C-alpha positions as MATLAB code, in Angstrom:
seq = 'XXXXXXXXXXXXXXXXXXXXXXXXXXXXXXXXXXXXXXXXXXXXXXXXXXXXXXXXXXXXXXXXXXXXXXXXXXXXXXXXXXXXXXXXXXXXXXXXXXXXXXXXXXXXXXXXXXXXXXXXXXXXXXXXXXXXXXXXXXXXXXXXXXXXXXXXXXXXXXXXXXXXXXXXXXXXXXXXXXXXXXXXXXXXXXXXXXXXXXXXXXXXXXXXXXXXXXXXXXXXXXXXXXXXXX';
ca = [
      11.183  -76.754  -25.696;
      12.164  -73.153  -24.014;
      14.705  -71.226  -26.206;
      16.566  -70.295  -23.126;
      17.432  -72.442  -19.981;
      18.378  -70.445  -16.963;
      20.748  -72.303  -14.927;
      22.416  -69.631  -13.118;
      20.098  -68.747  -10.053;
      20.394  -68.314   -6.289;
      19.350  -70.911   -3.522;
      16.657  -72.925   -2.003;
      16.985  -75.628   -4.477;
      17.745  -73.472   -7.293;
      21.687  -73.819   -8.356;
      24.157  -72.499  -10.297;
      25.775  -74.797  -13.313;
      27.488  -74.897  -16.027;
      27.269  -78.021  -18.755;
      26.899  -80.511  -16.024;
      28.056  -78.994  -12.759;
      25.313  -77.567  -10.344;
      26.759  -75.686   -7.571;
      24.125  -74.790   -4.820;
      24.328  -71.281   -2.880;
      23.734  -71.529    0.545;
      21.073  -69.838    1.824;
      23.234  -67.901    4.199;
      24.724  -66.331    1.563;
      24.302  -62.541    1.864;
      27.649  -61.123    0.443;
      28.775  -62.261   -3.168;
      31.978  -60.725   -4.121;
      33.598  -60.864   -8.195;
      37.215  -60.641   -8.227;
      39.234  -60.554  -11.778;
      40.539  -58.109  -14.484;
      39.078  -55.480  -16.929;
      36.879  -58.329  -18.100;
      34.947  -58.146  -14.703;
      35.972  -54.435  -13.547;
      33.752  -53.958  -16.505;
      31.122  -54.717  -14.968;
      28.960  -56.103  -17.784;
      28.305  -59.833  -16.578;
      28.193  -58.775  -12.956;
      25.735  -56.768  -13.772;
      23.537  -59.062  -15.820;
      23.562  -61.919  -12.817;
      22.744  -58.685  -10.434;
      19.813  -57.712  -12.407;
      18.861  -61.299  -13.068;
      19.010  -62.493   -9.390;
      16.541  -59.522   -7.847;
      14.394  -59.619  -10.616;
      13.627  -63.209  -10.356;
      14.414  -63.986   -6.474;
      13.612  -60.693   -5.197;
      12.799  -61.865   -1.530;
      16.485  -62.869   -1.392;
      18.414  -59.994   -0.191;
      22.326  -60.663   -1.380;
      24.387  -57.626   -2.053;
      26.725  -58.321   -5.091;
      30.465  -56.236   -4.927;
      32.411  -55.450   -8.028;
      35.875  -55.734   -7.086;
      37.485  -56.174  -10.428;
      40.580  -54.373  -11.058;
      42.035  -53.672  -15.123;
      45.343  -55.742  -16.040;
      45.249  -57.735  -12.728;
      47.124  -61.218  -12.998;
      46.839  -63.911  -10.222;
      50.609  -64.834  -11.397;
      52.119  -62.123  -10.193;
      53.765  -61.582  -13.460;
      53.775  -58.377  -15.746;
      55.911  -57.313  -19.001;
      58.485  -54.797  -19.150;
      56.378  -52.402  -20.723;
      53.327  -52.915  -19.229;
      51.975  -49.387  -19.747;
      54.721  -47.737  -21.575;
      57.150  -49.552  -18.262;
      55.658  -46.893  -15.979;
      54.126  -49.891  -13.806;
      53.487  -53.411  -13.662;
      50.405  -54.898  -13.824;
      48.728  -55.327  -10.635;
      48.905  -58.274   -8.362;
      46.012  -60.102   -6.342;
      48.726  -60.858   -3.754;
      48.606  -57.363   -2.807;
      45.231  -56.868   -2.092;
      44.095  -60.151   -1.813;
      43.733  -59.381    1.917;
      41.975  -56.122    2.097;
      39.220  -57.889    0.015;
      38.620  -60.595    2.392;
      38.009  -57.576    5.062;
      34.723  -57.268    3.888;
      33.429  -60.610    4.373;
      32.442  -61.982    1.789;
      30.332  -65.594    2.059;
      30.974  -66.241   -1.771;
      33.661  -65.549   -4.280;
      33.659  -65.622   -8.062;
      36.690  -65.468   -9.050;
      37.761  -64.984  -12.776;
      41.850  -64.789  -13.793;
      44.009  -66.278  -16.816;
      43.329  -63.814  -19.326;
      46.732  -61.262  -18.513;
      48.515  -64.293  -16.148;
      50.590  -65.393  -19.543;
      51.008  -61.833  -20.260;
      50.458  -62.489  -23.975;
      53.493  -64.438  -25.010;
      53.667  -68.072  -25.951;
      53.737  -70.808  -23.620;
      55.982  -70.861  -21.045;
      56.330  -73.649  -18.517;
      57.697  -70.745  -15.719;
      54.782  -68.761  -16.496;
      52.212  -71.824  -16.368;
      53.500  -72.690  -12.638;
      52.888  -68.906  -11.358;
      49.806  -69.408  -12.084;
      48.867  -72.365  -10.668;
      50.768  -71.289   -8.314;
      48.896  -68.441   -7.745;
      45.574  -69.434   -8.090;
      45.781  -72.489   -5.545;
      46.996  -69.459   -3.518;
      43.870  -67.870   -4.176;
      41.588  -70.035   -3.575;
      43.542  -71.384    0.243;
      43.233  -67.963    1.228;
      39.610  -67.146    0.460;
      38.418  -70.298    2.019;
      40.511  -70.055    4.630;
      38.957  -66.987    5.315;
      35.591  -68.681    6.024;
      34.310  -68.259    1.920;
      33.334  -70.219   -0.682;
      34.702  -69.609   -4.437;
      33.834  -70.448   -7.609;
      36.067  -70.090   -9.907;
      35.912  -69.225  -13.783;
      37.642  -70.129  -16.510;
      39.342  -66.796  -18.763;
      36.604  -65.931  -21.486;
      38.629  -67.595  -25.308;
      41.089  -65.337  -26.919;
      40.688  -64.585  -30.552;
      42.935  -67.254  -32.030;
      42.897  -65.181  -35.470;
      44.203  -62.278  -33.551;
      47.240  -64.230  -31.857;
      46.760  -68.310  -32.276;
      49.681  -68.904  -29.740;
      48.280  -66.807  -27.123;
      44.919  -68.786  -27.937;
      46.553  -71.888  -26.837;
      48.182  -70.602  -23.868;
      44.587  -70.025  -22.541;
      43.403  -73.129  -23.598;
      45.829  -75.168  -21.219;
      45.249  -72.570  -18.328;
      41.823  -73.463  -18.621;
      42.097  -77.081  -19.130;
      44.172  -76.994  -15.867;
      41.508  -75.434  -14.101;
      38.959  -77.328  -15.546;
      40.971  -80.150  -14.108;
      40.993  -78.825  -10.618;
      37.036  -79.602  -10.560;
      38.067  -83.726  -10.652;
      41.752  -83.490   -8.850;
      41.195  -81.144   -5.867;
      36.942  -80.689   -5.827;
      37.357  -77.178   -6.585;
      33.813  -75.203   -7.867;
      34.831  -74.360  -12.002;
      32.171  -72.597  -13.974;
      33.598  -73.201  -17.676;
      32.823  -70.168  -20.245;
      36.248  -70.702  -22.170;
      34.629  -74.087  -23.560;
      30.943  -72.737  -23.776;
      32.677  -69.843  -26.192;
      34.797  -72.535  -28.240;
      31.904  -74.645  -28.735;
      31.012  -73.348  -32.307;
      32.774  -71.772  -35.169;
      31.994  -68.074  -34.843;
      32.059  -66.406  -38.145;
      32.638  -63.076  -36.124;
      35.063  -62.457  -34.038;
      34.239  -61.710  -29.769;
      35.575  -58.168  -29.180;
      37.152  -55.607  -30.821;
      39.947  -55.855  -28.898;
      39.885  -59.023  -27.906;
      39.716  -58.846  -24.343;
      36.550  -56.537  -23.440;
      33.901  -59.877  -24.255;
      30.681  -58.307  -25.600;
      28.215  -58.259  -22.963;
      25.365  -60.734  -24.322;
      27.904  -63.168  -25.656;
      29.434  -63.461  -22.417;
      26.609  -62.917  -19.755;
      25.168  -66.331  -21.893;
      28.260  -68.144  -21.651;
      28.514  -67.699  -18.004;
      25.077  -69.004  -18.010;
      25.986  -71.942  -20.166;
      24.779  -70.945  -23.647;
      26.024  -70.028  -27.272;
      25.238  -67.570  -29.070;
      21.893  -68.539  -30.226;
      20.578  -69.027  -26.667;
      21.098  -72.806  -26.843;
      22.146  -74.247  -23.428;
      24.208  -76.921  -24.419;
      21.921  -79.537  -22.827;
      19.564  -78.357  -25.656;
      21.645  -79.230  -28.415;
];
């Protein structure tokens, strides 16, 4: 049995999935646009699917865009201090538009992480962001675009255990939208919670290391164990 399982690939036949949920690429698909926080403005999973794709499909000729931007929410919400009260954090609703300029045929999109802005659950909070991200997603397909959305990467519950839970139900919720209103949900938040990690994910964490999360995008643990494996 192969150690690793790709199951994160581009078109003609060959789908994307995660657990049990394949989601085929057209093969019209030429523009593939990431949209999120720090955790994608990083660059580090973008840039392992970018690498992956023209390595192993490199007759397919799709141009991948980086349009991550740090401390971004989908909620529209920010704290007081958000960086020392100089700003808030900034707000897909303002540039939502300007990205859809460019045309993209597919969106990743990847939000929750900042939406609850780090405090405990709050039912106000919870509704701007579904709020938001059925927002989201209306516009880009309205716009003529697919998305697929992903859940927030899991937040170090021995760092902050209430904050921990608020991303659990944000990602259940999303999770949910796959059954309730057929929306495309890649799910890394449960890939990353499937095992007791003796370590913990980031040093701060937010910033996901880049091996850890590149496999859970591509439905793996930290051994290299798709779950189908298992």
């Amino acid at each position: 049995m192969q150690r690793f399982c790709l199951i994160a690939t581009i078109f003609l036949g060959i789908q994307i999935q995660c657990y049990t949920q394949p989601y085929a690429i057209p093969g019209n698909v030429k523009r593939i646009v990431f949209i999120g926080n720090s955790i994608t403005y990083a660059g580090y999973y973008t840039s392992c699917i970018d690498a992956y794709l023209r390595l192993q499909y490199p007759e397919k000729h799709v141009e991948i865009i980086n349009l991550g931007l740090p401390s971004e929410t989908v909620s529209g919400l920010s704290e007081s201090n958000h960086a020392g009260g100089k700003f808030p954090r900034p707000d897909l609703h303002e540039r939502l538009d300007r990205i859809l300029k460019i045309k993209p045929d597919l969106v990743f999109a990847c939000y929750g992480m900042n939406d609850g802005i780090y405090q405990p659950f709050d039912n106000d909070r919870f509704q701007k962001f579904c709020e938001g991200m059925s927002w989201m997603h209306e516009q880009v397909t309205q716009s003529g675009a697919s998305i697929i959305h992903i859940t927030s990467p899991i937040y170090d519950e021995r760092k902050g255990k209430a904050y921990a839970n608020v991303l659990d139900i944000y990602s259940d919720w999303l999770i949910s939208r796959r059954y309730t209103n057929n929306w495309n949900v890649i799910d890394i938040f449960s890939v990353q919670g499937n095992r007791a990690f003796e370590f913990s994910w980031s040093a701060n964490n937010l910033q996901v290391n880049i091996f850890l999360l590149t496999i859970s995008f591509f439905g793996h643990d930290s051994q290299g164990y798709s779950k189908q494996q298992r």
